[in-house]
Short mmCIF file of C-alpha atoms in Angstrom, two decimals:
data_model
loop_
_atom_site.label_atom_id
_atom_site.label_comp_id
_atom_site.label_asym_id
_atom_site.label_seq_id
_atom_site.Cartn_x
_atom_site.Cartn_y
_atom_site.Cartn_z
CA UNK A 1 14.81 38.63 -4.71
CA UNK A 2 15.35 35.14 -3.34
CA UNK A 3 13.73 31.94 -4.67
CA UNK A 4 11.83 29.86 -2.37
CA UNK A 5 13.50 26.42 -1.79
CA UNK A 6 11.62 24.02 -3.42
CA UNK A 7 11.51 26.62 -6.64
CA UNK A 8 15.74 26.38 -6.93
CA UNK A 9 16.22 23.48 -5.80
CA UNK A 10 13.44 21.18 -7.23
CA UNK A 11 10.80 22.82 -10.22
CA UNK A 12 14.12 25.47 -11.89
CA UNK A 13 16.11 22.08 -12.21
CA UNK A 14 13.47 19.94 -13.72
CA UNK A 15 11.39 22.51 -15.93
CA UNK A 16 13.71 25.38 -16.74
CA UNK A 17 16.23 23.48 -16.95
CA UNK A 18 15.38 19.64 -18.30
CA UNK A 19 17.70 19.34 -21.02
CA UNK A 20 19.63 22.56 -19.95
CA UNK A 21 23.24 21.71 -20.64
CA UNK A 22 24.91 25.49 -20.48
CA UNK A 23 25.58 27.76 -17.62
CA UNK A 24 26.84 26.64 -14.32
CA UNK A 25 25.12 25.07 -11.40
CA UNK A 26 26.14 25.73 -7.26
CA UNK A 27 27.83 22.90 -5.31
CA UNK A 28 24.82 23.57 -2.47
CA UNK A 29 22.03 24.12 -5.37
CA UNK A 30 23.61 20.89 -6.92
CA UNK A 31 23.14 18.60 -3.69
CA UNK A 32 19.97 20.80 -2.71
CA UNK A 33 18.49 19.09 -5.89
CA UNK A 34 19.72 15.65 -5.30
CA UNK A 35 18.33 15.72 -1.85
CA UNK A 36 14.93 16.39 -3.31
CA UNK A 37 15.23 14.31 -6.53
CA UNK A 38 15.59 11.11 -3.20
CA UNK A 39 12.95 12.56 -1.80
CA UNK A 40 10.45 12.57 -4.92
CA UNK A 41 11.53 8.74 -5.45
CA UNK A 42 10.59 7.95 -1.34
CA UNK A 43 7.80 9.20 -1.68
CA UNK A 44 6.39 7.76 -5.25
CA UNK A 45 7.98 4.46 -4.25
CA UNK A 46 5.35 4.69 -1.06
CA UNK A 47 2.23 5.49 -3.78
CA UNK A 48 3.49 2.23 -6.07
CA UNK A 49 6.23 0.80 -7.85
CA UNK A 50 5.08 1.89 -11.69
CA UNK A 51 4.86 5.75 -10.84
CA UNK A 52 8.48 5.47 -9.08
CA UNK A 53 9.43 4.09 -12.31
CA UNK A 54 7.99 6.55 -14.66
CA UNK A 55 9.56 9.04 -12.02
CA UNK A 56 13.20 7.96 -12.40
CA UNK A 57 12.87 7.98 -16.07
CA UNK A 58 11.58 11.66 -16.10
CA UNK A 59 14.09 12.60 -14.10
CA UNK A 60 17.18 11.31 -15.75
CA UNK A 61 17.82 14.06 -18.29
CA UNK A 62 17.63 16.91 -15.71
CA UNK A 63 19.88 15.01 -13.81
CA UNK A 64 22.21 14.47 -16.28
CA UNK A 65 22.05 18.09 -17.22
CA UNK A 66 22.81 19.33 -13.41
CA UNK A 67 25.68 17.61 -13.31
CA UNK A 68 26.99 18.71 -16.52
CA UNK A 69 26.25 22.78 -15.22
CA UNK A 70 28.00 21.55 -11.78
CA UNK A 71 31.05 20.78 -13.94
CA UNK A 72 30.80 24.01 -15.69
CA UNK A 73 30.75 25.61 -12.28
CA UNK A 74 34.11 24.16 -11.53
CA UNK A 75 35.47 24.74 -14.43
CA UNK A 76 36.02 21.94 -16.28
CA UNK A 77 33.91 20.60 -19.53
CA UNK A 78 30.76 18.74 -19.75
CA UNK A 79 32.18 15.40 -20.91
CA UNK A 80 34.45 15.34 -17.36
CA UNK A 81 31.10 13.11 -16.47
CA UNK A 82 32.49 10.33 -18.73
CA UNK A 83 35.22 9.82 -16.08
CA UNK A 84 32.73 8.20 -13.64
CA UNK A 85 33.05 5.17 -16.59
CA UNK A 86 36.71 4.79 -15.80
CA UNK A 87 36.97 1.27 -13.53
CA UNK A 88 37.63 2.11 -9.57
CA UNK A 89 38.66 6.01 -9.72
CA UNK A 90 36.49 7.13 -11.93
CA UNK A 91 33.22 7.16 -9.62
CA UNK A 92 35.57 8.95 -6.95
CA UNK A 93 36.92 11.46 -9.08
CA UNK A 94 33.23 12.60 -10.61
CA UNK A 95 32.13 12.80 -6.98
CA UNK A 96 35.10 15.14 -6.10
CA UNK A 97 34.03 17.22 -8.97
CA UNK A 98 30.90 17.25 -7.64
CA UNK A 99 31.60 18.48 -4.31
CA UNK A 100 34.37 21.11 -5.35
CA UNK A 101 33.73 24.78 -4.79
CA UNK A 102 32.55 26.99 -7.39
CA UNK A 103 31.72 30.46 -8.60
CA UNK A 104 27.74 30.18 -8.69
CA UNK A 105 26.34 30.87 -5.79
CA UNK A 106 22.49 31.12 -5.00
CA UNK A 107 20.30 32.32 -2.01
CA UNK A 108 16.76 31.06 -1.59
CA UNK A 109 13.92 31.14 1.64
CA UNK A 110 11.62 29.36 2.74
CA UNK A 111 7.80 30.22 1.63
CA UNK A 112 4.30 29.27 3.02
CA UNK A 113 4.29 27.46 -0.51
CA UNK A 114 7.98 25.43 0.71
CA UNK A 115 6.04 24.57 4.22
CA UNK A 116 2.60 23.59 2.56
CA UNK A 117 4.45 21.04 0.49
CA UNK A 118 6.63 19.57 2.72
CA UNK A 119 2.70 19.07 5.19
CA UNK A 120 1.42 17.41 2.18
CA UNK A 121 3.75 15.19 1.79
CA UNK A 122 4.25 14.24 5.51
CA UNK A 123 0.34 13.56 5.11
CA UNK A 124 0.96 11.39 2.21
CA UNK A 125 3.17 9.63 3.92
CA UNK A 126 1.44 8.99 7.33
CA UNK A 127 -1.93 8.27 5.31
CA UNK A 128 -0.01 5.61 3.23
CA UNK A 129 1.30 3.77 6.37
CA UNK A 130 -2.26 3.78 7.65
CA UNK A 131 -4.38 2.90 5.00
CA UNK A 132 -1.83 0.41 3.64
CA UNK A 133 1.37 -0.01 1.83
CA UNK A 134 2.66 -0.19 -2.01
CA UNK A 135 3.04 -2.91 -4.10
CA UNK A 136 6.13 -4.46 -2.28
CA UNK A 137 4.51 -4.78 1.57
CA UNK A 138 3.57 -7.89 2.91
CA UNK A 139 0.63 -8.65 5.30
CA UNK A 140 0.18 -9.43 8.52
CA UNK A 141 0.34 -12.97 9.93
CA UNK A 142 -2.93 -14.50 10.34
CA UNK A 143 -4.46 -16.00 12.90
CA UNK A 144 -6.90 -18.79 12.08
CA UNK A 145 -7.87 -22.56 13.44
CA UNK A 146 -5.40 -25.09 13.03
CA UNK A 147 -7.06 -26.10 9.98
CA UNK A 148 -6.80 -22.89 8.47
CA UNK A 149 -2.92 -22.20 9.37
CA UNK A 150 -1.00 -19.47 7.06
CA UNK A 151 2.58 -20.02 7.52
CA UNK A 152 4.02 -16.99 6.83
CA UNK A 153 3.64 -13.40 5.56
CA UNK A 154 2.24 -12.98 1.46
CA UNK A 155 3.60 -11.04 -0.86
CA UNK A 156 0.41 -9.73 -3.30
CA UNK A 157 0.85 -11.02 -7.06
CA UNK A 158 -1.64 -9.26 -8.34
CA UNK A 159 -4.55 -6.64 -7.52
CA UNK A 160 -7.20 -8.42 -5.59
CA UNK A 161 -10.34 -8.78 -7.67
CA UNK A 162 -14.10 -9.90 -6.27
CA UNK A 163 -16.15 -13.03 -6.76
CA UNK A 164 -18.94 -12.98 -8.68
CA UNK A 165 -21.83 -11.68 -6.29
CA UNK A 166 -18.94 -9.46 -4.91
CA UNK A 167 -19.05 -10.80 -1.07
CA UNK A 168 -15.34 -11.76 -1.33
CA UNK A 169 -11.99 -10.10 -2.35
CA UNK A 170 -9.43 -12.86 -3.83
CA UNK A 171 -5.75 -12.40 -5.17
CA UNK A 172 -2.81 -14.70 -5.61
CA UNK A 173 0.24 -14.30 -3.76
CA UNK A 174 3.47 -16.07 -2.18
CA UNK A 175 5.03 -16.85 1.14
CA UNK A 176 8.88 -16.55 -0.90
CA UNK A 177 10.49 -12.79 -1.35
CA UNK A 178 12.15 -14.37 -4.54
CA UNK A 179 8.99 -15.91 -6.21
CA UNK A 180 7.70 -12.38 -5.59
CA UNK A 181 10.74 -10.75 -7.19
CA UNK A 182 10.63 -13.70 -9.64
CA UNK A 183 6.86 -12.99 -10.78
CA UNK A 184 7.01 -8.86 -10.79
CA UNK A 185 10.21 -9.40 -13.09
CA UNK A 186 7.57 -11.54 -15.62
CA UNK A 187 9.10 -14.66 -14.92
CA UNK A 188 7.26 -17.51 -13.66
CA UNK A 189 9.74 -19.64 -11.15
CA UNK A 190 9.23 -22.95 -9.77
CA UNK A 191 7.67 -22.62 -6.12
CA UNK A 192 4.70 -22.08 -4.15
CA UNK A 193 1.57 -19.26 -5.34
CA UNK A 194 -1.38 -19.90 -2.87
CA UNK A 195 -4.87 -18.29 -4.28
CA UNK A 196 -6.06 -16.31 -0.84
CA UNK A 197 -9.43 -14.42 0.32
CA UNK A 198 -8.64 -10.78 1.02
CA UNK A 199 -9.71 -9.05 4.14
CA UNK A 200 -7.79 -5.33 4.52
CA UNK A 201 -4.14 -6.27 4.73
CA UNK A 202 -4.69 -9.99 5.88
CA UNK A 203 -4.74 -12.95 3.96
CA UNK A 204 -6.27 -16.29 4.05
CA UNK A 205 -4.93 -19.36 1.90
CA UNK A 206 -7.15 -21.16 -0.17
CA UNK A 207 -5.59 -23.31 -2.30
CA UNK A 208 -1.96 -23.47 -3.00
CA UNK A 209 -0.03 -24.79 -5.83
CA UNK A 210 1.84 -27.37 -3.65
CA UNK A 211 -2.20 -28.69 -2.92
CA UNK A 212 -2.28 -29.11 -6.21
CA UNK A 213 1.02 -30.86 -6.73
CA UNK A 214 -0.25 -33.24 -4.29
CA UNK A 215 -3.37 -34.38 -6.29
CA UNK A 216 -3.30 -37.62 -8.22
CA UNK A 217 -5.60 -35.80 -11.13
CA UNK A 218 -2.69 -33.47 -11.86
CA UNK A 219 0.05 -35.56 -11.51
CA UNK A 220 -1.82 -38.05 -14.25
CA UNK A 221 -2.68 -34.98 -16.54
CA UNK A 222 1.14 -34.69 -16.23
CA UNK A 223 2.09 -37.92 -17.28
CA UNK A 224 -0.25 -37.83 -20.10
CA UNK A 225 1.57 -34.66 -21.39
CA UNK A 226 4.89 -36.03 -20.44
CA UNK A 227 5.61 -32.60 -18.69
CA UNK A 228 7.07 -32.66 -14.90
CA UNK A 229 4.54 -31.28 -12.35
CA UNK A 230 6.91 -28.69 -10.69
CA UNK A 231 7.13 -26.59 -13.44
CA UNK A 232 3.43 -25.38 -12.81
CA UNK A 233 2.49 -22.87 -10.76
CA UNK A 234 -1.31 -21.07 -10.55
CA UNK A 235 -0.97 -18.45 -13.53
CA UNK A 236 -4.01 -16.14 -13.49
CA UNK A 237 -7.61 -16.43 -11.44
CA UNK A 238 -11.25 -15.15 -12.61
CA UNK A 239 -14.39 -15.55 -10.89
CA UNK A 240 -16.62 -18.17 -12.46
CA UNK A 241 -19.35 -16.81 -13.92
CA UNK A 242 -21.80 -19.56 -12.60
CA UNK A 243 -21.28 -20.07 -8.77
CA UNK A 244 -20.07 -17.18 -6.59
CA UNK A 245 -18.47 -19.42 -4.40
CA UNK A 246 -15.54 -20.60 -7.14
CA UNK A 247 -12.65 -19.19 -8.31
CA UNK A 248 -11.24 -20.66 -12.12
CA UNK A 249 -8.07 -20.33 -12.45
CA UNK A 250 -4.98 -21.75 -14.75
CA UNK A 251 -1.53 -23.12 -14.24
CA UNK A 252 1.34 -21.70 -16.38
CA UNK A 253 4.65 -23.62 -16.80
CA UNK A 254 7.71 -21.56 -18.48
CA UNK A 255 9.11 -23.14 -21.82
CA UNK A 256 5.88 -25.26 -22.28
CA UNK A 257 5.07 -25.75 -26.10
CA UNK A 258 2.14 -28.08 -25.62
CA UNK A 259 -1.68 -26.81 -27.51
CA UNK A 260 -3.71 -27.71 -24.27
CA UNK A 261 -4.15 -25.62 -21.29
CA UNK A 262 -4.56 -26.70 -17.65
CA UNK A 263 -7.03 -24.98 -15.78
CA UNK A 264 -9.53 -25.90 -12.57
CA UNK A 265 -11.72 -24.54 -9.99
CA UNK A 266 -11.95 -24.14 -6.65
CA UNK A 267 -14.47 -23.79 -3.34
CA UNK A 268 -13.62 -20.08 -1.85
CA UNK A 269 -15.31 -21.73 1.52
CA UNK A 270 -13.85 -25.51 1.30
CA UNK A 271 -10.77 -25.49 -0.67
CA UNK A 272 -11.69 -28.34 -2.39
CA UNK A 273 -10.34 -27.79 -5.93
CA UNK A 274 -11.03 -29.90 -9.48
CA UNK A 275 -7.94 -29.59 -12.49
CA UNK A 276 -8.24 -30.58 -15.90
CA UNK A 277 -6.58 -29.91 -19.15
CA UNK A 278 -8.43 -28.42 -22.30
CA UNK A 279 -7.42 -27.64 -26.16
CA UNK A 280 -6.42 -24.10 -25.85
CA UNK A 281 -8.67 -22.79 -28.25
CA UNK A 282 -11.44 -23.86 -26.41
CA UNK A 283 -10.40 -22.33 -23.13
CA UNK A 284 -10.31 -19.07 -25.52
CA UNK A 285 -13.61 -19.33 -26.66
CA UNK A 286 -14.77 -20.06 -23.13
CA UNK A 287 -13.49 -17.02 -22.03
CA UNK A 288 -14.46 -14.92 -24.86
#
Protein backbone atom coordinates (compact mmCIF):
# COMPACT_ATOMS: atom_id res chain seq x y z
CA UNK A 1 0.00 0.00 0.00
CA UNK A 2 1.42 3.43 -0.73
CA UNK A 3 2.11 6.16 1.85
CA UNK A 4 0.58 9.43 1.40
CA UNK A 5 3.20 12.18 0.69
CA UNK A 6 3.46 14.17 3.51
CA UNK A 7 3.55 10.66 5.70
CA UNK A 8 7.13 9.55 3.70
CA UNK A 9 8.34 12.40 3.08
CA UNK A 10 7.76 14.63 6.20
CA UNK A 11 6.18 12.76 9.76
CA UNK A 12 8.32 8.84 8.81
CA UNK A 13 11.55 11.11 8.66
CA UNK A 14 11.04 13.14 11.74
CA UNK A 15 9.16 10.61 14.18
CA UNK A 16 10.06 7.13 13.03
CA UNK A 17 12.99 7.98 12.20
CA UNK A 18 14.59 11.04 14.52
CA UNK A 19 17.69 9.57 15.55
CA UNK A 20 17.34 6.64 13.00
CA UNK A 21 20.87 6.07 11.78
CA UNK A 22 20.43 2.36 10.01
CA UNK A 23 18.77 1.32 6.87
CA UNK A 24 18.88 3.24 3.70
CA UNK A 25 17.01 6.26 2.55
CA UNK A 26 15.80 7.03 -1.52
CA UNK A 27 17.58 9.79 -3.48
CA UNK A 28 13.72 11.19 -4.31
CA UNK A 29 12.47 10.35 -0.53
CA UNK A 30 15.81 12.11 0.51
CA UNK A 31 15.12 15.52 -1.44
CA UNK A 32 11.21 14.89 -0.95
CA UNK A 33 12.13 15.55 2.78
CA UNK A 34 14.40 18.44 2.31
CA UNK A 35 11.82 20.13 0.22
CA UNK A 36 9.44 19.94 3.12
CA UNK A 37 11.95 20.40 6.00
CA UNK A 38 12.28 24.41 3.70
CA UNK A 39 8.96 24.44 3.70
CA UNK A 40 8.27 23.91 7.60
CA UNK A 41 11.06 26.73 8.20
CA UNK A 42 8.96 29.32 5.49
CA UNK A 43 6.32 28.89 7.04
CA UNK A 44 7.34 29.14 11.01
CA UNK A 45 9.66 31.96 9.97
CA UNK A 46 6.15 33.77 8.73
CA UNK A 47 4.45 32.88 12.49
CA UNK A 48 7.86 34.47 14.32
CA UNK A 49 11.41 34.23 14.57
CA UNK A 50 11.61 32.09 18.13
CA UNK A 51 9.36 29.12 16.79
CA UNK A 52 11.62 29.03 13.45
CA UNK A 53 14.33 28.69 15.85
CA UNK A 54 13.08 26.02 18.08
CA UNK A 55 12.10 24.44 14.59
CA UNK A 56 15.62 24.20 13.14
CA UNK A 57 16.89 22.82 16.31
CA UNK A 58 14.23 19.97 16.32
CA UNK A 59 14.96 19.22 13.14
CA UNK A 60 18.68 18.81 13.08
CA UNK A 61 19.01 15.23 14.28
CA UNK A 62 16.51 13.82 11.71
CA UNK A 63 18.35 15.58 9.31
CA UNK A 64 21.47 14.42 10.18
CA UNK A 65 20.11 10.93 10.33
CA UNK A 66 18.58 11.14 6.56
CA UNK A 67 21.58 11.86 5.26
CA UNK A 68 23.46 9.25 6.97
CA UNK A 69 20.52 6.43 5.51
CA UNK A 70 21.02 8.37 1.98
CA UNK A 71 24.68 7.32 2.25
CA UNK A 72 23.77 3.87 3.20
CA UNK A 73 21.59 3.84 0.12
CA UNK A 74 24.59 4.44 -2.02
CA UNK A 75 26.61 2.41 -0.50
CA UNK A 76 29.07 3.96 1.26
CA UNK A 77 29.35 4.45 5.32
CA UNK A 78 27.77 6.88 7.57
CA UNK A 79 30.88 8.94 8.40
CA UNK A 80 31.22 9.75 4.28
CA UNK A 81 29.19 12.99 5.80
CA UNK A 82 32.48 14.14 7.43
CA UNK A 83 33.77 14.85 3.89
CA UNK A 84 31.50 17.94 3.55
CA UNK A 85 34.34 19.33 6.39
CA UNK A 86 37.07 18.93 3.83
CA UNK A 87 37.91 22.83 2.52
CA UNK A 88 36.40 23.47 -1.24
CA UNK A 89 35.54 19.72 -2.43
CA UNK A 90 34.24 18.49 0.33
CA UNK A 91 30.67 20.30 0.20
CA UNK A 92 30.62 19.12 -3.60
CA UNK A 93 31.46 15.71 -3.08
CA UNK A 94 28.67 15.16 -0.06
CA UNK A 95 26.20 16.73 -2.47
CA UNK A 96 27.14 14.19 -5.25
CA UNK A 97 26.56 11.54 -2.73
CA UNK A 98 23.51 12.94 -2.13
CA UNK A 99 22.13 12.97 -5.48
CA UNK A 100 23.58 9.48 -6.63
CA UNK A 101 21.20 6.67 -7.46
CA UNK A 102 20.36 4.06 -5.12
CA UNK A 103 18.66 0.78 -4.36
CA UNK A 104 15.67 2.13 -2.08
CA UNK A 105 13.05 3.07 -3.83
CA UNK A 106 9.56 4.26 -2.45
CA UNK A 107 6.04 5.01 -3.95
CA UNK A 108 3.63 7.29 -2.13
CA UNK A 109 -0.01 9.30 -3.25
CA UNK A 110 -1.49 11.94 -2.57
CA UNK A 111 -4.44 11.85 0.24
CA UNK A 112 -7.36 14.22 1.17
CA UNK A 113 -5.09 14.40 4.42
CA UNK A 114 -1.77 15.61 1.83
CA UNK A 115 -4.39 18.30 0.16
CA UNK A 116 -5.98 19.48 3.58
CA UNK A 117 -2.51 20.36 4.77
CA UNK A 118 -1.06 21.91 2.04
CA UNK A 119 -4.98 24.44 2.25
CA UNK A 120 -4.00 25.06 5.73
CA UNK A 121 -1.00 26.19 5.22
CA UNK A 122 -1.73 28.34 2.09
CA UNK A 123 -4.35 29.89 4.66
CA UNK A 124 -1.68 30.47 7.12
CA UNK A 125 0.14 32.05 4.87
CA UNK A 126 -2.36 34.44 3.14
CA UNK A 127 -3.87 35.24 6.76
CA UNK A 128 -0.30 36.19 7.94
CA UNK A 129 0.26 38.67 5.01
CA UNK A 130 -3.10 40.18 5.89
CA UNK A 131 -3.28 40.50 9.38
CA UNK A 132 0.41 41.41 9.60
CA UNK A 133 3.89 40.15 9.43
CA UNK A 134 6.59 38.42 11.91
CA UNK A 135 8.98 39.86 13.94
CA UNK A 136 11.36 41.05 11.09
CA UNK A 137 8.61 43.32 8.88
CA UNK A 138 8.71 46.84 8.89
CA UNK A 139 5.71 49.28 8.67
CA UNK A 140 4.37 51.36 6.43
CA UNK A 141 5.49 54.97 5.88
CA UNK A 142 3.41 57.40 7.61
CA UNK A 143 1.81 60.15 6.63
CA UNK A 144 1.46 62.96 9.16
CA UNK A 145 1.81 67.06 9.31
CA UNK A 146 5.07 68.41 8.80
CA UNK A 147 5.47 68.56 12.40
CA UNK A 148 4.87 65.08 12.87
CA UNK A 149 7.27 63.73 9.90
CA UNK A 150 8.52 59.89 10.22
CA UNK A 151 11.41 59.53 8.02
CA UNK A 152 11.48 56.20 7.21
CA UNK A 153 10.11 52.67 7.76
CA UNK A 154 10.52 51.08 11.79
CA UNK A 155 11.70 48.08 12.57
CA UNK A 156 9.61 46.89 16.04
CA UNK A 157 12.09 46.40 19.13
CA UNK A 158 9.87 45.06 21.19
CA UNK A 159 6.06 43.93 21.58
CA UNK A 160 3.95 47.00 21.77
CA UNK A 161 2.49 47.38 25.25
CA UNK A 162 -0.57 49.99 26.35
CA UNK A 163 -0.59 53.11 28.46
CA UNK A 164 -2.02 53.10 31.53
CA UNK A 165 -5.89 53.74 30.88
CA UNK A 166 -5.17 51.52 27.77
CA UNK A 167 -6.25 54.24 24.95
CA UNK A 168 -2.78 53.92 23.33
CA UNK A 169 -0.45 51.11 22.04
CA UNK A 170 3.43 52.21 22.40
CA UNK A 171 6.70 50.23 21.42
CA UNK A 172 10.24 51.22 20.64
CA UNK A 173 11.70 50.74 17.40
CA UNK A 174 14.39 51.99 14.71
CA UNK A 175 14.60 53.54 11.30
CA UNK A 176 18.36 51.38 10.83
CA UNK A 177 18.14 47.47 9.60
CA UNK A 178 21.50 47.10 11.62
CA UNK A 179 20.37 48.69 14.99
CA UNK A 180 17.51 46.22 14.49
CA UNK A 181 19.86 43.30 13.84
CA UNK A 182 22.11 44.94 16.48
CA UNK A 183 19.29 44.94 19.31
CA UNK A 184 17.57 41.29 18.44
CA UNK A 185 21.30 39.94 18.70
CA UNK A 186 21.22 41.55 22.61
CA UNK A 187 23.53 44.12 21.81
CA UNK A 188 22.82 47.63 22.33
CA UNK A 189 24.69 49.78 19.35
CA UNK A 190 25.19 53.36 19.15
CA UNK A 191 22.29 54.96 16.94
CA UNK A 192 18.88 56.11 16.83
CA UNK A 193 15.63 54.07 18.94
CA UNK A 194 12.55 56.44 18.64
CA UNK A 195 9.66 55.47 21.36
CA UNK A 196 6.40 55.45 18.81
CA UNK A 197 2.40 55.21 19.31
CA UNK A 198 1.11 52.08 17.60
CA UNK A 199 -1.81 52.11 15.29
CA UNK A 200 -2.11 48.47 13.21
CA UNK A 201 1.12 48.33 11.26
CA UNK A 202 1.86 52.19 11.33
CA UNK A 203 3.94 54.03 13.51
CA UNK A 204 4.19 57.43 14.91
CA UNK A 205 7.52 58.87 16.54
CA UNK A 206 7.43 60.25 19.79
CA UNK A 207 10.51 60.85 21.11
CA UNK A 208 13.74 59.68 19.75
CA UNK A 209 17.04 59.16 21.28
CA UNK A 210 18.76 61.74 18.99
CA UNK A 211 15.85 64.34 20.83
CA UNK A 212 17.35 63.42 23.64
CA UNK A 213 20.96 63.81 22.64
CA UNK A 214 20.00 67.21 21.78
CA UNK A 215 18.87 68.30 25.33
CA UNK A 216 21.18 70.35 27.50
CA UNK A 217 19.75 68.26 30.77
CA UNK A 218 21.32 65.11 29.34
CA UNK A 219 24.28 66.30 27.99
CA UNK A 220 25.05 67.92 31.72
CA UNK A 221 23.95 64.57 33.47
CA UNK A 222 26.71 63.36 31.09
CA UNK A 223 29.35 65.49 32.07
CA UNK A 224 28.63 64.97 35.62
CA UNK A 225 29.20 61.17 35.08
CA UNK A 226 32.04 61.80 32.77
CA UNK A 227 30.35 59.29 30.28
CA UNK A 228 29.96 60.43 26.40
CA UNK A 229 26.27 60.94 25.42
CA UNK A 230 26.30 58.67 22.27
CA UNK A 231 26.69 55.69 24.00
CA UNK A 232 22.95 55.93 25.24
CA UNK A 233 20.23 54.82 23.58
CA UNK A 234 16.33 54.41 25.12
CA UNK A 235 16.67 50.85 26.86
CA UNK A 236 13.22 49.71 28.01
CA UNK A 237 9.64 51.80 28.34
CA UNK A 238 6.67 51.25 31.02
CA UNK A 239 3.65 53.17 31.39
CA UNK A 240 3.71 55.48 34.39
CA UNK A 241 1.54 54.49 36.80
CA UNK A 242 0.28 58.11 37.57
CA UNK A 243 -0.67 59.92 34.25
CA UNK A 244 -1.92 57.92 31.25
CA UNK A 245 -0.55 60.29 29.03
CA UNK A 246 3.43 59.39 29.92
CA UNK A 247 5.57 56.88 29.04
CA UNK A 248 8.94 56.26 31.68
CA UNK A 249 11.44 54.93 30.18
CA UNK A 250 15.47 54.38 30.67
CA UNK A 251 18.60 54.81 28.65
CA UNK A 252 21.13 51.90 28.58
CA UNK A 253 24.79 52.47 27.51
CA UNK A 254 26.99 49.14 26.83
CA UNK A 255 30.20 48.80 29.12
CA UNK A 256 28.78 51.38 31.65
CA UNK A 257 29.95 50.53 35.31
CA UNK A 258 28.47 53.59 36.95
CA UNK A 259 25.66 52.82 40.31
CA UNK A 260 23.11 55.47 38.94
CA UNK A 261 20.59 54.94 36.33
CA UNK A 262 19.23 57.44 33.78
CA UNK A 263 15.73 57.38 33.25
CA UNK A 264 12.82 60.17 32.15
CA UNK A 265 9.40 60.63 30.95
CA UNK A 266 7.65 61.66 28.27
CA UNK A 267 4.12 63.38 26.85
CA UNK A 268 2.51 60.49 24.45
CA UNK A 269 0.51 63.75 22.92
CA UNK A 270 3.45 66.54 23.05
CA UNK A 271 6.69 64.87 23.00
CA UNK A 272 7.96 66.94 25.46
CA UNK A 273 10.26 64.67 27.52
CA UNK A 274 12.13 65.31 31.20
CA UNK A 275 15.69 62.97 31.95
CA UNK A 276 17.31 62.57 35.09
CA UNK A 277 19.68 60.23 36.73
CA UNK A 278 18.87 58.21 40.01
CA UNK A 279 20.92 55.71 42.48
CA UNK A 280 20.01 52.45 40.99
CA UNK A 281 18.64 51.01 43.92
CA UNK A 282 16.15 53.46 44.11
CA UNK A 283 14.93 53.12 40.57
CA UNK A 284 14.55 49.30 41.84
CA UNK A 285 12.52 50.02 44.61
CA UNK A 286 10.46 52.38 42.49
CA UNK A 287 9.65 49.80 40.30
CA UNK A 288 9.13 47.12 42.74
Amino acid sequence: MKKSFFSLNLFEPVFKHYADFKGCMGRKNYWLFVLCCYLVQFVTISINLWVYGLVCLALFIPSLSAVVRRLHDVGKSGKWIFIFFVPVIGSFWLLFLLCKRGKEKVQYTWSLSDWLIVVGVVILIGAKLLLGGGDNETTDVLSFDSTEVVSADYYPINIPCKNADGSAMIALATDDPEIYKAVKEGYIPEGNISIVEVKGKKYRKILSTIDIWASKEFRQICEELRVSFRGFIINTISPDKDDADLIDFTLGCNGLDIDDIIVGTVDIRTGEFAVFKMPYNLYQEIKN
